[in-house]
PDB file of C-alpha atoms in Angstrom:
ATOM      1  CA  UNK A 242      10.505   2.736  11.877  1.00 67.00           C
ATOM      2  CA  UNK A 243      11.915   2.884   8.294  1.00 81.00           C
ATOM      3  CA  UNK A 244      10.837   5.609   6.448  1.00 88.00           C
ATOM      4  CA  UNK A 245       9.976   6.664   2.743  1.00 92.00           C
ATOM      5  CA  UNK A 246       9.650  10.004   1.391  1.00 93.00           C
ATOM      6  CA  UNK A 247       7.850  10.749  -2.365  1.00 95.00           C
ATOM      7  CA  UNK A 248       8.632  14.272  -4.009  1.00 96.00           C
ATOM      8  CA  UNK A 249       6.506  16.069  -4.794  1.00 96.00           C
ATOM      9  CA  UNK A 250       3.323  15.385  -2.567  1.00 94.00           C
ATOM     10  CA  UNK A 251       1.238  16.753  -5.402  1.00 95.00           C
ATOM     11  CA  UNK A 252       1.747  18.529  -9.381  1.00 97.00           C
ATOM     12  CA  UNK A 253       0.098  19.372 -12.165  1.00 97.00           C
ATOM     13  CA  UNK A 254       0.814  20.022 -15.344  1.00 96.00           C
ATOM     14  CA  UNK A 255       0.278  20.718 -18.633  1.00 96.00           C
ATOM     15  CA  UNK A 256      -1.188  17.559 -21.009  1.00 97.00           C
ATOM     16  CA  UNK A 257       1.695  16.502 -23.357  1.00 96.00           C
ATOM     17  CA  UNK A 258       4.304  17.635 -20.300  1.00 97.00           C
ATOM     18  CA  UNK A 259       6.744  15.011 -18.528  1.00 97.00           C
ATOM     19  CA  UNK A 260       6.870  15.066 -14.534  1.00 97.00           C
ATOM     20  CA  UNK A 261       9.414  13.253 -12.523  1.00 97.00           C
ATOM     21  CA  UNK A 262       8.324  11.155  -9.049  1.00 97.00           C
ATOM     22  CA  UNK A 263      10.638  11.109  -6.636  1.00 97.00           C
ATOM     23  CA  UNK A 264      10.759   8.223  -4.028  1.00 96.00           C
ATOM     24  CA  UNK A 265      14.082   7.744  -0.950  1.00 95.00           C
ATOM     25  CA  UNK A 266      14.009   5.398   1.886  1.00 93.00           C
ATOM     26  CA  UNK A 267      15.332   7.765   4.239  1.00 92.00           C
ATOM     27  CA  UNK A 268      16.985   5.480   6.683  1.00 89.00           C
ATOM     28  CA  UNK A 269      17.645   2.097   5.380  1.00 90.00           C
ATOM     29  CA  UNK A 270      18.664   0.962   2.188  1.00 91.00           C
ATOM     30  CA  UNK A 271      16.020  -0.815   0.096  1.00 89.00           C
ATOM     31  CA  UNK A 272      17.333  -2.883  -2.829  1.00 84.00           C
ATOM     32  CA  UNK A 273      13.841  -3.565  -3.950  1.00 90.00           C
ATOM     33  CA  UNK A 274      11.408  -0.645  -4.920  1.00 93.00           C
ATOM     34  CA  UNK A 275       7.476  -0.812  -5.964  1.00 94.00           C
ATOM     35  CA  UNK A 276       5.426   1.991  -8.044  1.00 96.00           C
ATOM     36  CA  UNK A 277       1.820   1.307  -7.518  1.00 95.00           C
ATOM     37  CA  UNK A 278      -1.147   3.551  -8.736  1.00 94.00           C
ATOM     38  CA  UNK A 279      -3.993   4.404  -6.731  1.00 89.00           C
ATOM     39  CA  UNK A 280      -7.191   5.750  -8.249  1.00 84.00           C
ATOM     40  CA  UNK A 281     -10.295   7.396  -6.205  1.00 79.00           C
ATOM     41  CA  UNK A 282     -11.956   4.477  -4.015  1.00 74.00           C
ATOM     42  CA  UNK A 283      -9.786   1.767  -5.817  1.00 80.00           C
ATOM     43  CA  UNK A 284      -6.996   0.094  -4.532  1.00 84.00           C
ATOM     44  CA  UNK A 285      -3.695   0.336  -5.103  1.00 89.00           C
ATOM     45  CA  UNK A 286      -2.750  -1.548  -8.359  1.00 92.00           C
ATOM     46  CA  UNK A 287       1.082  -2.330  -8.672  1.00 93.00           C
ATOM     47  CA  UNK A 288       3.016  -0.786 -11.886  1.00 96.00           C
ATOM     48  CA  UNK A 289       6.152  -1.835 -11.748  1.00 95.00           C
ATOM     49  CA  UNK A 290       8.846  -3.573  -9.624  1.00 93.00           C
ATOM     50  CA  UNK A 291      12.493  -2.075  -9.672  1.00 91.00           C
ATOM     51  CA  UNK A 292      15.460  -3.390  -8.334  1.00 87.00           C
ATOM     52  CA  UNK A 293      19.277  -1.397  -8.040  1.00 83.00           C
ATOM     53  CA  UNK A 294      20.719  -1.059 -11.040  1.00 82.00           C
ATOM     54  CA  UNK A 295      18.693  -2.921 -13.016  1.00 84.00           C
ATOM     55  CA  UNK A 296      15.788  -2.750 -15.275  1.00 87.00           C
ATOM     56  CA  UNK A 297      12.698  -2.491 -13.835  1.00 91.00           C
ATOM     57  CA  UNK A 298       9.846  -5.027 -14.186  1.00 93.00           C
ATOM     58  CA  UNK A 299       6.505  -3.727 -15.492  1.00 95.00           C
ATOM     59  CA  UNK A 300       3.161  -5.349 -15.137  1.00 94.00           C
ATOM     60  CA  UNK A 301       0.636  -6.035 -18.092  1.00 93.00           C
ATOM     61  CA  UNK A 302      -0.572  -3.458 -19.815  1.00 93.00           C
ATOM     62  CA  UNK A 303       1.633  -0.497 -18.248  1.00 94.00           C
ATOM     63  CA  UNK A 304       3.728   1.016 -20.877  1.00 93.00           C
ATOM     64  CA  UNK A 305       7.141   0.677 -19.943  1.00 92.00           C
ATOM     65  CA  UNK A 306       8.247   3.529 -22.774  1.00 94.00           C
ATOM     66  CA  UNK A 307       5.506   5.866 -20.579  1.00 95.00           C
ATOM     67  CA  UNK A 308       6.328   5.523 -17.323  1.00 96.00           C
ATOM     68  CA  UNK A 309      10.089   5.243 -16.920  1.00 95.00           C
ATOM     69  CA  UNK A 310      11.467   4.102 -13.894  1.00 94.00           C
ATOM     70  CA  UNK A 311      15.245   4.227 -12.465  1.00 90.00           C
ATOM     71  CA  UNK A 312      16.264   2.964  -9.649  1.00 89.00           C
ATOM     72  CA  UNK A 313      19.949   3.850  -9.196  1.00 82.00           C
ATOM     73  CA  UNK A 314      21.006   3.831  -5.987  1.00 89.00           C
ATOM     74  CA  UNK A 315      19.650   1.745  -2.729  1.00 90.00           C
ATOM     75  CA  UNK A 316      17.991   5.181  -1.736  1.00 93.00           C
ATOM     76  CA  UNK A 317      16.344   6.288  -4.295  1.00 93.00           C
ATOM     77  CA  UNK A 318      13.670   5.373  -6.977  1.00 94.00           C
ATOM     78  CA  UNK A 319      12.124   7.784  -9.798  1.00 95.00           C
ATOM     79  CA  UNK A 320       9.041   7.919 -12.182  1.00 97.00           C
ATOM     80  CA  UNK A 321       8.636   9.663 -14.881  1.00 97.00           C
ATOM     81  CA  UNK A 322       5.565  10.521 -16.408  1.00 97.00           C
ATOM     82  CA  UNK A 323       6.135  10.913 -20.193  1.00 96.00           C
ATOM     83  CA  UNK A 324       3.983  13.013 -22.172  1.00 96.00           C
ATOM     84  CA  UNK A 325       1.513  13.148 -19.673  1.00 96.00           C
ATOM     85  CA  UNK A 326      -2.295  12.733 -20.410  1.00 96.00           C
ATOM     86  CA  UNK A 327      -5.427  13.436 -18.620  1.00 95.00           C
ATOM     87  CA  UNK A 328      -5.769   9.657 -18.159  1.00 94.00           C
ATOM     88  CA  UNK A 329      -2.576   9.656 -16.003  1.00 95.00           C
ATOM     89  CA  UNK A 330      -4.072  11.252 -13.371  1.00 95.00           C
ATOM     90  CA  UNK A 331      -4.100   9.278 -10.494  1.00 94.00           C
ATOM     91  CA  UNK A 332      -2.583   8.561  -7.100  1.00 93.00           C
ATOM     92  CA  UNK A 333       1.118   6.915  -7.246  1.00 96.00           C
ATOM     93  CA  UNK A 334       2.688   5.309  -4.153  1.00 95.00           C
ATOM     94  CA  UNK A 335       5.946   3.816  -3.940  1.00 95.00           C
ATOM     95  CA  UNK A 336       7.550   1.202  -1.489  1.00 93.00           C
ATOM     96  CA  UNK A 337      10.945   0.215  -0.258  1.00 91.00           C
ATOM     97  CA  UNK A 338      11.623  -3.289   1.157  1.00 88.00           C
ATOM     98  CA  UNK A 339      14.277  -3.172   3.852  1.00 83.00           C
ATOM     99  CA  UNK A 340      15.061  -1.813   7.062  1.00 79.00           C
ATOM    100  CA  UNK A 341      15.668  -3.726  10.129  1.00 80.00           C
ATOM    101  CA  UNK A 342      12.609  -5.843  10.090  1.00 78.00           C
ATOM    102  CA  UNK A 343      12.600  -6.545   6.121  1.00 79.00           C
ATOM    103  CA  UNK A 344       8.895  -5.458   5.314  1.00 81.00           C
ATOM    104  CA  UNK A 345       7.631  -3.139   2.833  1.00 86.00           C
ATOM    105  CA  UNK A 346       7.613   0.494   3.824  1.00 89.00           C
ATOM    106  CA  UNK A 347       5.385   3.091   1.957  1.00 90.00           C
ATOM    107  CA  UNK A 348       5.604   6.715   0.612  1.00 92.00           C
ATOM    108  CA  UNK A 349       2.904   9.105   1.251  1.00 90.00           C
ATOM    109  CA  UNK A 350       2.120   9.303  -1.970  1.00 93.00           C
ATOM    110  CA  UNK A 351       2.084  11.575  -5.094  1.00 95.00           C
ATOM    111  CA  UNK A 352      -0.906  13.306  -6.577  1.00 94.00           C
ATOM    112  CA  UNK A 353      -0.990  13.753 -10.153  1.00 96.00           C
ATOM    113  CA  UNK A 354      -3.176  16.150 -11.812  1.00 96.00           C
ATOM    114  CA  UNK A 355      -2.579  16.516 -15.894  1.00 96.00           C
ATOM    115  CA  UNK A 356      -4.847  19.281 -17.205  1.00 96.00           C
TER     116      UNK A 356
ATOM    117  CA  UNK B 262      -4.957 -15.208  -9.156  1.00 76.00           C
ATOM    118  CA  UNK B 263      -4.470 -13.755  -5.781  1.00 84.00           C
ATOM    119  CA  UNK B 264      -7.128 -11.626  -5.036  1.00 91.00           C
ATOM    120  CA  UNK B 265      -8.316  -9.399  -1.717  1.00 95.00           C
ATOM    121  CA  UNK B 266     -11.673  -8.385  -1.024  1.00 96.00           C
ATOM    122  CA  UNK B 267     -12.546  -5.925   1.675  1.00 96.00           C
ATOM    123  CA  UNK B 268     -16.322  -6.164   1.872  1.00 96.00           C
ATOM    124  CA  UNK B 269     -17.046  -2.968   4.309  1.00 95.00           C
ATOM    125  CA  UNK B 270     -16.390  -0.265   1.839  1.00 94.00           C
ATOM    126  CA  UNK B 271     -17.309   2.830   5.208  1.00 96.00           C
ATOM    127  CA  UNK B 272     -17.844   1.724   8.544  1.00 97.00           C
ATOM    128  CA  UNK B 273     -18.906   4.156  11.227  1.00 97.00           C
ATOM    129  CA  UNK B 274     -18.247   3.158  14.942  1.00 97.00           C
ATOM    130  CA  UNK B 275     -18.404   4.930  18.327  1.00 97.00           C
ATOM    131  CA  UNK B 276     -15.610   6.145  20.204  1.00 97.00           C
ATOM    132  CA  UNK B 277     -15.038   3.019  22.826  1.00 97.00           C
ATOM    133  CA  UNK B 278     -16.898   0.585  20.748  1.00 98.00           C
ATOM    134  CA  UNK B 279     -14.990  -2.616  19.231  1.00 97.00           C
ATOM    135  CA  UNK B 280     -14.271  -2.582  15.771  1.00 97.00           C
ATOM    136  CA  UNK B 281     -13.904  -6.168  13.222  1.00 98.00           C
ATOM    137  CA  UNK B 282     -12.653  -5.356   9.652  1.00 98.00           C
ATOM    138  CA  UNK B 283     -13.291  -7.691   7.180  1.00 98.00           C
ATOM    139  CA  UNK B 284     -10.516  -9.149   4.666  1.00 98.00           C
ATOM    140  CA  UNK B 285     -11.436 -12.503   2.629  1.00 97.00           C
ATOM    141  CA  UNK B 286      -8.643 -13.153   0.351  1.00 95.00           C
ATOM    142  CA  UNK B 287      -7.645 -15.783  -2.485  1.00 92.00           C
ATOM    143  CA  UNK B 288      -4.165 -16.943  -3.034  1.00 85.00           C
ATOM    144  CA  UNK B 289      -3.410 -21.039  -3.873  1.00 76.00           C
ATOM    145  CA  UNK B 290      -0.720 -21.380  -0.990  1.00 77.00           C
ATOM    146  CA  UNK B 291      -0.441 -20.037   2.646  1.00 77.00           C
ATOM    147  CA  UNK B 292      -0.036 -16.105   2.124  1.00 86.00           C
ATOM    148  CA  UNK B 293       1.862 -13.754   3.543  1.00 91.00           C
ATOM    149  CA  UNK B 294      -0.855 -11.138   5.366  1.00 94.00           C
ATOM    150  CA  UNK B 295      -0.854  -7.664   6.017  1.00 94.00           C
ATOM    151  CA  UNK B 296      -2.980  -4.497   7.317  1.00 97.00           C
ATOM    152  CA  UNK B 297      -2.169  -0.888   6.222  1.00 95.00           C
ATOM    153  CA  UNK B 298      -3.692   1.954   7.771  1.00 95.00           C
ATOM    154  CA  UNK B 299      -3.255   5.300   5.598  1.00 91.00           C
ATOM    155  CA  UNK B 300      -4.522   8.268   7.344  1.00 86.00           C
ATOM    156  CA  UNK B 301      -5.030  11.657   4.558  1.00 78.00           C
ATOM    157  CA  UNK B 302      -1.760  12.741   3.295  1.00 68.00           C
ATOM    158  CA  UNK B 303       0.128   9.775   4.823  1.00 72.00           C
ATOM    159  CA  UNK B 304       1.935   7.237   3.568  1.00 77.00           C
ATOM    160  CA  UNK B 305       0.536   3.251   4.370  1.00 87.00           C
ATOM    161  CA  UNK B 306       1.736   2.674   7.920  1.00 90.00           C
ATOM    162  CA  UNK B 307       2.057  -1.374   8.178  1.00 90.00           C
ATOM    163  CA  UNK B 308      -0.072  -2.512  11.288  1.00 95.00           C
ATOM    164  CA  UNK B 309       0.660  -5.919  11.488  1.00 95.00           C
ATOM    165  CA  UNK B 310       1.218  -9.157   9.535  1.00 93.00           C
ATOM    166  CA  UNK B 311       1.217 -12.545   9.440  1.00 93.00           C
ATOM    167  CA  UNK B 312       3.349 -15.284   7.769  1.00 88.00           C
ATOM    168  CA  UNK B 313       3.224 -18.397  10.522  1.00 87.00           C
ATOM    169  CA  UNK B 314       2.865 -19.601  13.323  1.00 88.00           C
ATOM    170  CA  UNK B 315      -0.008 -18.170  15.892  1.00 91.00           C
ATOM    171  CA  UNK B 316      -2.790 -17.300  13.501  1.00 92.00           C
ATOM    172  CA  UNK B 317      -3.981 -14.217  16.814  1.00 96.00           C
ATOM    173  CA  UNK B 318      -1.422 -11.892  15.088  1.00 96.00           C
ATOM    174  CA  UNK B 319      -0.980  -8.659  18.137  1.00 97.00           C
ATOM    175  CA  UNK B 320      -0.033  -5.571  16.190  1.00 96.00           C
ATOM    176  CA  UNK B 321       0.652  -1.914  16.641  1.00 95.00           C
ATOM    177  CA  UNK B 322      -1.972   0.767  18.320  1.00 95.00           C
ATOM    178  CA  UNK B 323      -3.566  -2.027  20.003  1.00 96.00           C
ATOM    179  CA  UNK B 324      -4.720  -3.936  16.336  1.00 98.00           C
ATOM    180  CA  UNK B 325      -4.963  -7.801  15.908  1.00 98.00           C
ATOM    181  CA  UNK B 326      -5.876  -9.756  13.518  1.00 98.00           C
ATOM    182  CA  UNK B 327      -7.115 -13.387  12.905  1.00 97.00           C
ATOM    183  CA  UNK B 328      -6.051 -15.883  10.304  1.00 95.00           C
ATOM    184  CA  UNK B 329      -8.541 -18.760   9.181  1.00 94.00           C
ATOM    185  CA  UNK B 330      -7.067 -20.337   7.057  1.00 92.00           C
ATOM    186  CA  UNK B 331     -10.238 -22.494   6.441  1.00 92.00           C
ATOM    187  CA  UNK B 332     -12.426 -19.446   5.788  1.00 94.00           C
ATOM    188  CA  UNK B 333      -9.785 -17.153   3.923  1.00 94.00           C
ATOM    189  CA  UNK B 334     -10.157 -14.831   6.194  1.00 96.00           C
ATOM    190  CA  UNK B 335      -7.876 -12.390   7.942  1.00 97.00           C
ATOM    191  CA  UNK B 336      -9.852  -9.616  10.107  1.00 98.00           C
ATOM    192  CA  UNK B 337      -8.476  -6.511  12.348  1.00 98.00           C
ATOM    193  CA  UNK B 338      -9.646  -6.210  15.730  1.00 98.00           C
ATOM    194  CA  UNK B 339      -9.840  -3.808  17.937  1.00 98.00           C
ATOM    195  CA  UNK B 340     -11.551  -3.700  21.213  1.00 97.00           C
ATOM    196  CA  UNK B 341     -12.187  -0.256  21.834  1.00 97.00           C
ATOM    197  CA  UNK B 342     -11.732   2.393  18.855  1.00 97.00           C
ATOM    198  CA  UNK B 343     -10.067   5.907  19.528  1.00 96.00           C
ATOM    199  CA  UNK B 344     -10.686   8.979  17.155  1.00 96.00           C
ATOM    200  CA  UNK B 345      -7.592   8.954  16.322  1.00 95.00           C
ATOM    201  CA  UNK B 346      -8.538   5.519  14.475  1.00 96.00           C
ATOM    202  CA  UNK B 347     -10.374   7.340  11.619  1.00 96.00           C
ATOM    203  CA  UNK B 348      -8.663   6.735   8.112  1.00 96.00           C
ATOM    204  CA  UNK B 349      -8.322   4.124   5.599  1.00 94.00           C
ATOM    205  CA  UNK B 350      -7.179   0.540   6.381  1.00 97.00           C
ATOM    206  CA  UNK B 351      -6.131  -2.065   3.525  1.00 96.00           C
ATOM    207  CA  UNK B 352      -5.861  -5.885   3.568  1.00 97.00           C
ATOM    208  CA  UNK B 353      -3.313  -6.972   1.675  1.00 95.00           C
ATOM    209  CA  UNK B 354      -1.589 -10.608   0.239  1.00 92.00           C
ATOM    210  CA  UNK B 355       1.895 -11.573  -0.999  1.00 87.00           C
ATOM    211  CA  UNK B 356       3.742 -14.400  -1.496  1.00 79.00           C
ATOM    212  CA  UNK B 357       6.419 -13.326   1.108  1.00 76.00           C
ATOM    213  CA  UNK B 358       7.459  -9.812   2.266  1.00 69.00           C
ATOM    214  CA  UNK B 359       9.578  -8.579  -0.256  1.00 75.00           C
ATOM    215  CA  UNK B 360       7.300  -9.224  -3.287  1.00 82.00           C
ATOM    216  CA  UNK B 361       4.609  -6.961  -4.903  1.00 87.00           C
ATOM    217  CA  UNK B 362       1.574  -6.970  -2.492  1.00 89.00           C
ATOM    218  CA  UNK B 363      -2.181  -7.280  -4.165  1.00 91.00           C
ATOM    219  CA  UNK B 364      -4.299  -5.323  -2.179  1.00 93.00           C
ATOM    220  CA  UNK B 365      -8.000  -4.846  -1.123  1.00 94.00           C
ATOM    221  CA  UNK B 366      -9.859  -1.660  -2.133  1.00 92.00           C
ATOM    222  CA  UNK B 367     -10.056  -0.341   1.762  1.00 94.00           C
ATOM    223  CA  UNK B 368     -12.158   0.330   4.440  1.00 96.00           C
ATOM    224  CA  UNK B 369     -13.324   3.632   5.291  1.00 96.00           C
ATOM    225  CA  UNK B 370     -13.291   4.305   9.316  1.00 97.00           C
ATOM    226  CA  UNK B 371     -15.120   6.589  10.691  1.00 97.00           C
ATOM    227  CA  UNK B 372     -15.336   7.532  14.306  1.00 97.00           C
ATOM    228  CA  UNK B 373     -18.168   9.346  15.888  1.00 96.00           C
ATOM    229  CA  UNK B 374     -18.508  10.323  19.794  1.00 92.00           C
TER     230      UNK B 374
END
């Protein structure tokens, strides 16, 4: 099956401190990407959708100017964190639609821990 | 607004014994379907959906699920449960397959000998 990787699989850092979320579909090219956020025994609540070389879409009430997302290639997908906070810390999954039976294929997920 | 709800927040089952997970969901038009399973440091491996046609959906690891369409209701099946079946498993609804997916808040399984 179609495969996504996230980098890292966990971080923390320092409150005020930017970190960058990697996500690649490994073998198949997904022109549409999701960021969703995951916190203890909730489920996962989307973020924003991003599409290749475009701007992404966010949903209400995430701050677009927080967590900036590029998706510029059919491989690969990033999130930045900006000036983390303790608030931020949370569970983010991405997704890439593709692959040779179009569905959504998940990341393992990134762990963020803002001290 | 489309919205999932995953009643059975832990269930515990014996190894062997059939399993039924629970997914009522609300969306105003026919849904597309879909159960994750996401096992501790994995990513959400997609078990099955459903879209059309037969609402007895067959999935991977011996899975199925049910649509009722007049109960809103789309359980996971399985007749006999393996250890390996442990981990989290997540109803979730879209308008089609490549949109954003709203999804339940998961079902613990646990498996015991």
């Amino acid at each position: 099956g179609a495969v996504v990787s996230q980098h890292p699989s966990r971080v923390i850092c320092k409150s005020g401190t930017s970190v960058k979320i990697e996500c690649r579909s490994l073998d198949f090219q997904a022109t549409t990407m999701f960021w969703y956020r995951q916190f203890p025994k909730q489920s996962l609540m989307l973020m924003a959708t991003s599409n290749e070389g475009s701007k992404a879409t966010y949903e209400q009430g995430v701050e677009k100017d927080k967590f900036l997302i590029n998706h510029a290639s059919l491989t690969l997908s990033t999130l930045t964190v900006t000036s983390a906070h303790p608030e931020d810390s949370s569970f983010y999954i991405c997704s890439g639609f593709g692959g040779r039976t179009q569905d959504q294929y998940f990341g393992p997920g990134t762990r963020l821990l803002v001290l | 607004a489309q919205s999932v709800t995953q009643p059975d927040i832990h269930i515990t089952v014996s190894e062997g014994a059939s399993l039924e997970l629970r997914c009522n969901y609300s969306y105003g038009a026919t849904p597309y379907l879909f159960w994750y399973v996401q096992s501790p440091g994995q990513g959400l491996q997609l078990l099955l959906k459903y879209f059309s046609g037969d609402t007895l959906v067959q999935g991977i690891k011996g899975f199925e699920a049910e649509f009722k369409r007049s109960q809103s209701s789309f359980n996971l099946r399985k007749p006999s449960v393996h250890w390996s079946d442990a981990a989290e498993y997540f109803c979730a609804v879209g308008p089609s397959g490549n949109t954003p997916l709203v999804f339940g808040k998961g079902t613990r399984l646990s498996v015991i000998a």
